[in-house]
Tab-separated table of C-alpha atoms in Angstrom:
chain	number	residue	atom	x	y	z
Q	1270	UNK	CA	0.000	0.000	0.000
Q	1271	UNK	CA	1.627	3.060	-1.802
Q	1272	UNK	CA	-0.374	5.556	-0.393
Q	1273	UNK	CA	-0.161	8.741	-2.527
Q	1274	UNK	CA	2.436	8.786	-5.024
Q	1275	UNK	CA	3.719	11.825	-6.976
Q	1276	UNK	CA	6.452	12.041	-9.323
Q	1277	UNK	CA	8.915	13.625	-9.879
Q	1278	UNK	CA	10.332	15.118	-6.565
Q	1279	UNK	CA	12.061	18.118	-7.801
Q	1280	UNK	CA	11.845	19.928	-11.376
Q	1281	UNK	CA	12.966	22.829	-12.796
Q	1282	UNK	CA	11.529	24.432	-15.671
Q	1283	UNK	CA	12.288	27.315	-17.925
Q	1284	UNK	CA	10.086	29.791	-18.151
Q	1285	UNK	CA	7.116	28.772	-21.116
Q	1286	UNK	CA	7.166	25.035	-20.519
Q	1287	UNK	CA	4.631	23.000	-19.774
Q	1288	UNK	CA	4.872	19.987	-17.904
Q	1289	UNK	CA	2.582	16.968	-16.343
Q	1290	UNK	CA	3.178	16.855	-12.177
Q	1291	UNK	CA	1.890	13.429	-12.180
Q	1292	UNK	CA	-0.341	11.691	-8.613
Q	1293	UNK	CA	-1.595	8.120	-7.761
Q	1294	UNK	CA	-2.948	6.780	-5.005
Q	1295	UNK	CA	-3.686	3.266	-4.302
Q	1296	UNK	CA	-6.375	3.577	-1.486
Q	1297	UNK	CA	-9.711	3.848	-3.855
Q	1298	UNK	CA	-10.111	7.300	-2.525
Q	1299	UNK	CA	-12.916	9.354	-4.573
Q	1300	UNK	CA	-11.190	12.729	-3.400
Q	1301	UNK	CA	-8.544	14.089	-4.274
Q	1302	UNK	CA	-7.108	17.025	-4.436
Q	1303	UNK	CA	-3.542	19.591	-5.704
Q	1304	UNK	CA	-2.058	22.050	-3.149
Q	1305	UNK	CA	0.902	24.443	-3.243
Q	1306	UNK	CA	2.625	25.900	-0.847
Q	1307	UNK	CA	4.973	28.776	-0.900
Q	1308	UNK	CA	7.892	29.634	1.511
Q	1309	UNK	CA	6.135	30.523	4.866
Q	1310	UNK	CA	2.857	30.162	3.491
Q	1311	UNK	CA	0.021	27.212	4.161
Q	1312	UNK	CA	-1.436	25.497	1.928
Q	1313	UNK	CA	-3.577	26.704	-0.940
Q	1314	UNK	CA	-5.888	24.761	-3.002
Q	1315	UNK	CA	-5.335	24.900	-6.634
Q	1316	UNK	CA	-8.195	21.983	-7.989
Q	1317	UNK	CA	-10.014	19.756	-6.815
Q	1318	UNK	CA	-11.698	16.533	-7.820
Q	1319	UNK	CA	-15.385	14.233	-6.373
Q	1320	UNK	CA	-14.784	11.051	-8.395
Q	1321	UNK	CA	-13.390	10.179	-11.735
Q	1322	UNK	CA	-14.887	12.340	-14.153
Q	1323	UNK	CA	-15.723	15.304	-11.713
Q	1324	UNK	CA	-13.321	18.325	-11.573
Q	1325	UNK	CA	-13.539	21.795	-9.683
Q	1326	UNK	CA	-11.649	24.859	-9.096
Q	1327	UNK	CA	-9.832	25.358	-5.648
Q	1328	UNK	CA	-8.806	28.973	-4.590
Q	1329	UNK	CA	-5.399	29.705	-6.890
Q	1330	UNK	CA	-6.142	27.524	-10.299
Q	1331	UNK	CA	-5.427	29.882	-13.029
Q	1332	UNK	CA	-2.450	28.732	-14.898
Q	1333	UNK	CA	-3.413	25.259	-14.163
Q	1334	UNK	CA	-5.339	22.325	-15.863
Q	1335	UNK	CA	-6.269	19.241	-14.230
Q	1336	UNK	CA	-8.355	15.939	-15.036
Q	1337	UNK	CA	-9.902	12.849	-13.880
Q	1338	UNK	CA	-9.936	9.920	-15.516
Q	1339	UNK	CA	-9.546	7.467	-13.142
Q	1340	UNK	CA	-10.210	6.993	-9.377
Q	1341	UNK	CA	-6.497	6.111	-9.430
Q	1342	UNK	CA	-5.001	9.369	-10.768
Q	1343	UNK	CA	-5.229	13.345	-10.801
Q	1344	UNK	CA	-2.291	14.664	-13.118
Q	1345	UNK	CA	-1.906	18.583	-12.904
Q	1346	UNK	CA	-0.997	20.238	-15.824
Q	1347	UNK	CA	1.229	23.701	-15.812
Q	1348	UNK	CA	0.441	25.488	-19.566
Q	1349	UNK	CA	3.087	27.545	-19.917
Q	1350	UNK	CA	4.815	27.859	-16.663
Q	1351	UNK	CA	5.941	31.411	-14.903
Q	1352	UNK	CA	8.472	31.978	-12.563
Q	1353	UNK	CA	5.035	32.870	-9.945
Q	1354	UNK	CA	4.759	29.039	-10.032
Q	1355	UNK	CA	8.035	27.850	-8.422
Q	1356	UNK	CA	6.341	26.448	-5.437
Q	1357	UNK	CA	5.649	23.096	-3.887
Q	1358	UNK	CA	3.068	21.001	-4.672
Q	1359	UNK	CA	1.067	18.352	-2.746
Q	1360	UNK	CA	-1.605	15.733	-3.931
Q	1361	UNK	CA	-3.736	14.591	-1.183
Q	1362	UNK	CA	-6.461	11.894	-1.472
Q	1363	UNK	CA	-9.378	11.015	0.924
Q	1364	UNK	CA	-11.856	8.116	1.022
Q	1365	UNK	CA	-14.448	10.197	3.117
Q	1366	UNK	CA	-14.822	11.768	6.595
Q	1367	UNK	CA	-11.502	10.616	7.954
Q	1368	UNK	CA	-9.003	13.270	6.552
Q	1369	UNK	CA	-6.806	13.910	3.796
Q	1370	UNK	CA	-3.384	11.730	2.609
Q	1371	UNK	CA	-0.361	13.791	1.424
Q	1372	UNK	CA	1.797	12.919	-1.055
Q	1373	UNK	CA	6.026	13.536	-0.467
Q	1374	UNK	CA	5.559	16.390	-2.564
Q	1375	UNK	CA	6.855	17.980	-5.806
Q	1376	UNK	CA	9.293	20.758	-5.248
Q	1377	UNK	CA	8.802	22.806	-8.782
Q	1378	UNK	CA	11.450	25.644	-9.639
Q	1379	UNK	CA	10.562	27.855	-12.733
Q	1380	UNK	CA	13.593	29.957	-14.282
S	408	UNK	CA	-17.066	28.652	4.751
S	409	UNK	CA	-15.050	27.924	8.139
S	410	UNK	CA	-12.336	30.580	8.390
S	411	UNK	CA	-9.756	29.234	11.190
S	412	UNK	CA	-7.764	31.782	13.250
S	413	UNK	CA	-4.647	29.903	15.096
S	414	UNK	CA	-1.749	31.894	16.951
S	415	UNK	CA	1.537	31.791	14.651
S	416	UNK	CA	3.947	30.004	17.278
S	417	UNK	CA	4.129	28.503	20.407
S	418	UNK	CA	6.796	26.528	22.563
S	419	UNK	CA	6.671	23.471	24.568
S	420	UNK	CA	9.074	21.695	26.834
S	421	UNK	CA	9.930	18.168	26.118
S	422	UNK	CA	7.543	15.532	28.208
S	423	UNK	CA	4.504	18.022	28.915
S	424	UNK	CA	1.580	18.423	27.076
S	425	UNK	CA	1.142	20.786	24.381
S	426	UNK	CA	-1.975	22.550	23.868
S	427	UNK	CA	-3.207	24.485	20.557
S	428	UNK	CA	-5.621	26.622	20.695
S	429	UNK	CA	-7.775	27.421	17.305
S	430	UNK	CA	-10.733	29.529	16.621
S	431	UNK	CA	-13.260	28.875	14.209
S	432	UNK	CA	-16.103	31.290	15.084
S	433	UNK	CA	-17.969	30.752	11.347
S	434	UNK	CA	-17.944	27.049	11.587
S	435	UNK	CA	-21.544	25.853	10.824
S	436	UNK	CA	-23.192	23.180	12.696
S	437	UNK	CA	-22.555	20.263	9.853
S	438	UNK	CA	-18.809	21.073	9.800
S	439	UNK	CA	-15.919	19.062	11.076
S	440	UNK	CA	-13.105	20.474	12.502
S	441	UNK	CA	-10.143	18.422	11.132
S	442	UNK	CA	-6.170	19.395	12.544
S	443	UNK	CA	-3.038	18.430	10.753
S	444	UNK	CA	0.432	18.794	11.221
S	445	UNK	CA	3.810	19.307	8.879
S	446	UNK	CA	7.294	18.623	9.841
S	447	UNK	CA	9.781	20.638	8.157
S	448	UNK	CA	9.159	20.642	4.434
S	449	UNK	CA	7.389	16.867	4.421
S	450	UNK	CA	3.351	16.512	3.015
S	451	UNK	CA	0.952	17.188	6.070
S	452	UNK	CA	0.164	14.601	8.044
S	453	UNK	CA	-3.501	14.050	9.151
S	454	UNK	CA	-4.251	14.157	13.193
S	455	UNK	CA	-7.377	13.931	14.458
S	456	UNK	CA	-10.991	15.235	13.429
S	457	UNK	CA	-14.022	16.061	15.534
S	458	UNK	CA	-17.782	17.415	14.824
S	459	UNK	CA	-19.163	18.052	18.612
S	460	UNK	CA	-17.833	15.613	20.869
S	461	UNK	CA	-14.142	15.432	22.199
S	462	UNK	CA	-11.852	12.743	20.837
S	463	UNK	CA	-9.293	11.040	20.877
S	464	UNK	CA	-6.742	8.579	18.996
S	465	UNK	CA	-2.832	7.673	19.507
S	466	UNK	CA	-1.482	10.407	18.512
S	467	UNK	CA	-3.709	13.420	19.996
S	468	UNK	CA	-7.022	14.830	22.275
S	469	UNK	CA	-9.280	17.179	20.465
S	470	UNK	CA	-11.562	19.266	22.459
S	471	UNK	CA	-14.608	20.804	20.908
S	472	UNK	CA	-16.233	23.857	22.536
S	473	UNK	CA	-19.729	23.401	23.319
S	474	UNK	CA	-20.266	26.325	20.818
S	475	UNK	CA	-18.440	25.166	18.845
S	476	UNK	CA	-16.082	28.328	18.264
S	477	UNK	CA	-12.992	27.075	19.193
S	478	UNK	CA	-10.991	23.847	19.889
S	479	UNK	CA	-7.405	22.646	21.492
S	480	UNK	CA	-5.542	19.690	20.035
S	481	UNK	CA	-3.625	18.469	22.999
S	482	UNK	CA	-0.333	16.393	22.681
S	483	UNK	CA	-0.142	14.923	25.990
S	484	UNK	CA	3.705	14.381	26.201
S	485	UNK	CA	4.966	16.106	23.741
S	486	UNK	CA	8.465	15.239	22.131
S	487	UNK	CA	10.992	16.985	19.879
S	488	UNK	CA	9.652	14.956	16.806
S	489	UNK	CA	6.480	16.452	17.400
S	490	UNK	CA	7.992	20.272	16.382
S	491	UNK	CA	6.088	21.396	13.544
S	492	UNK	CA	3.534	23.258	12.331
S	493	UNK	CA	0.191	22.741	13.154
S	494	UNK	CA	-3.218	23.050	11.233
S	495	UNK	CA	-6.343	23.118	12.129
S	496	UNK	CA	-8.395	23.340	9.156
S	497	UNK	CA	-11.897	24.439	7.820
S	498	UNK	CA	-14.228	23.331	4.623
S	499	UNK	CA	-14.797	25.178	1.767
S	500	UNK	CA	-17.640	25.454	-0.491
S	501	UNK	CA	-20.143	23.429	1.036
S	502	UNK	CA	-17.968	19.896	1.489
S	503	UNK	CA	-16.321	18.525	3.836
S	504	UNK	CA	-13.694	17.015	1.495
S	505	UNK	CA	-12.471	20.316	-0.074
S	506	UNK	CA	-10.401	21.938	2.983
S	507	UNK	CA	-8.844	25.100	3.335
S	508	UNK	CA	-5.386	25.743	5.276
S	509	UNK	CA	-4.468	28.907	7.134
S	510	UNK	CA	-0.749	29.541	7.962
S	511	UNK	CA	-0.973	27.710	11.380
S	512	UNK	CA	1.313	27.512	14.343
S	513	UNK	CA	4.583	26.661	14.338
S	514	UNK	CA	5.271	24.174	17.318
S	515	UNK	CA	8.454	24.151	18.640
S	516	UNK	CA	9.097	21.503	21.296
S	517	UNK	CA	12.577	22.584	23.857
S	518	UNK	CA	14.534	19.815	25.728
């Protein structure tokens, strides 16, 4: 049991790119959700998702696409990445009441 | 939507019990109150959650305010592992899966 998986760790990107910040999770959760956090700062939610399929807007998401295919994954997508997105990133999943699971984290620098 | 209000820092000497005070004076009556922590720069780690009652697991107390405007995670002996910041967390948006993080308090345990 995995928990919540996200690859990679660490990236850096120039500024334009686009890039996939893949997450998994292995628990049949139906939510799940993409955070980022900035130095000194909680976190903030970027998207969110209710089951596969089902996809919503968190408090930061401009800049960011995200989808739902399966229960298993939630891949966030960075269009053309700005230096205003070097952050870190955290997938969480939850099955229901019982609180969230964090992923390790992605720690994304943008040049 | 359940805005939290938690002081920025607090200290705690190794072996007694540490006791975190948060506010959450728009908390409706269908709302959990849910309290995480994160050590250094590592994903969040899920604590303990409560709707009205107190409760308690291995790792924490959680007392509820009868009015339900406040709580106190207690760590009953605390330890130096357990410096780190603390969360305690409201919904968002009508659902108790889609949580929002203030900056929290920053826990630091002294031998």
């Amino acid at each position: 049991n995995a928990g919540v998986t996200q690859t990679p760790k660490f990236q850096v990107l120039k500024t334009g790119q686009s890039m996939t910040l893949q997450c998994a999770q292995d628990m049949n959760h139906e939510y799940m959700s993409w955070y980022r956090q900035d130095p000194g700062m909680g976190l903030r939610l970027i998207h969110y998702s209710v089951g596969a399929g089902i996809t919503d807007q968190g408090e930061v998401p401009n800049g960011y696409n995200v989808s739902r295919s399966t229960t298993e994954d939630f891949p966030l997508r960075l269009l053309s990445a700005a230096p205003s997105q070097t952050s870190v990133y955290f997938c969480a999943s939850t099955g229901g009441i019982g609180g969230y699971t964090f992923g390790s984290g992605t720690r994304l620098t943008v040049v | 939507d359940a805005k939290t209000t938690q002081p920025p820092s607090m200290d705690c000497a190794e072996g007694r019990a540490a006791n975190l005070p948060c506010n959450h004076s728009t908390i409706s009556g269908n709302e959990y109150v849910y309290w995480y922590r994160q050590i250094h720069s590592q994903g969040p780690q899920y604590i303990i959650h409560g709707l009205k009652n107190n409760e308690t697991n291995e790792m924490a107390s959680l007392i509820i305010t009868e009015d339900r405007k406040s709580s106190t995670l207690i760590l009953p002996h605390a330890t130096l592992r357990d410096t780190a910041v603390y969360y305690c967390t409201g919904k968002s948006g009508g659902s108790n899966y889609k949580l929002t993080f203030g900056k929290g308090t920053l826990l630091t345990v002294n031998p």
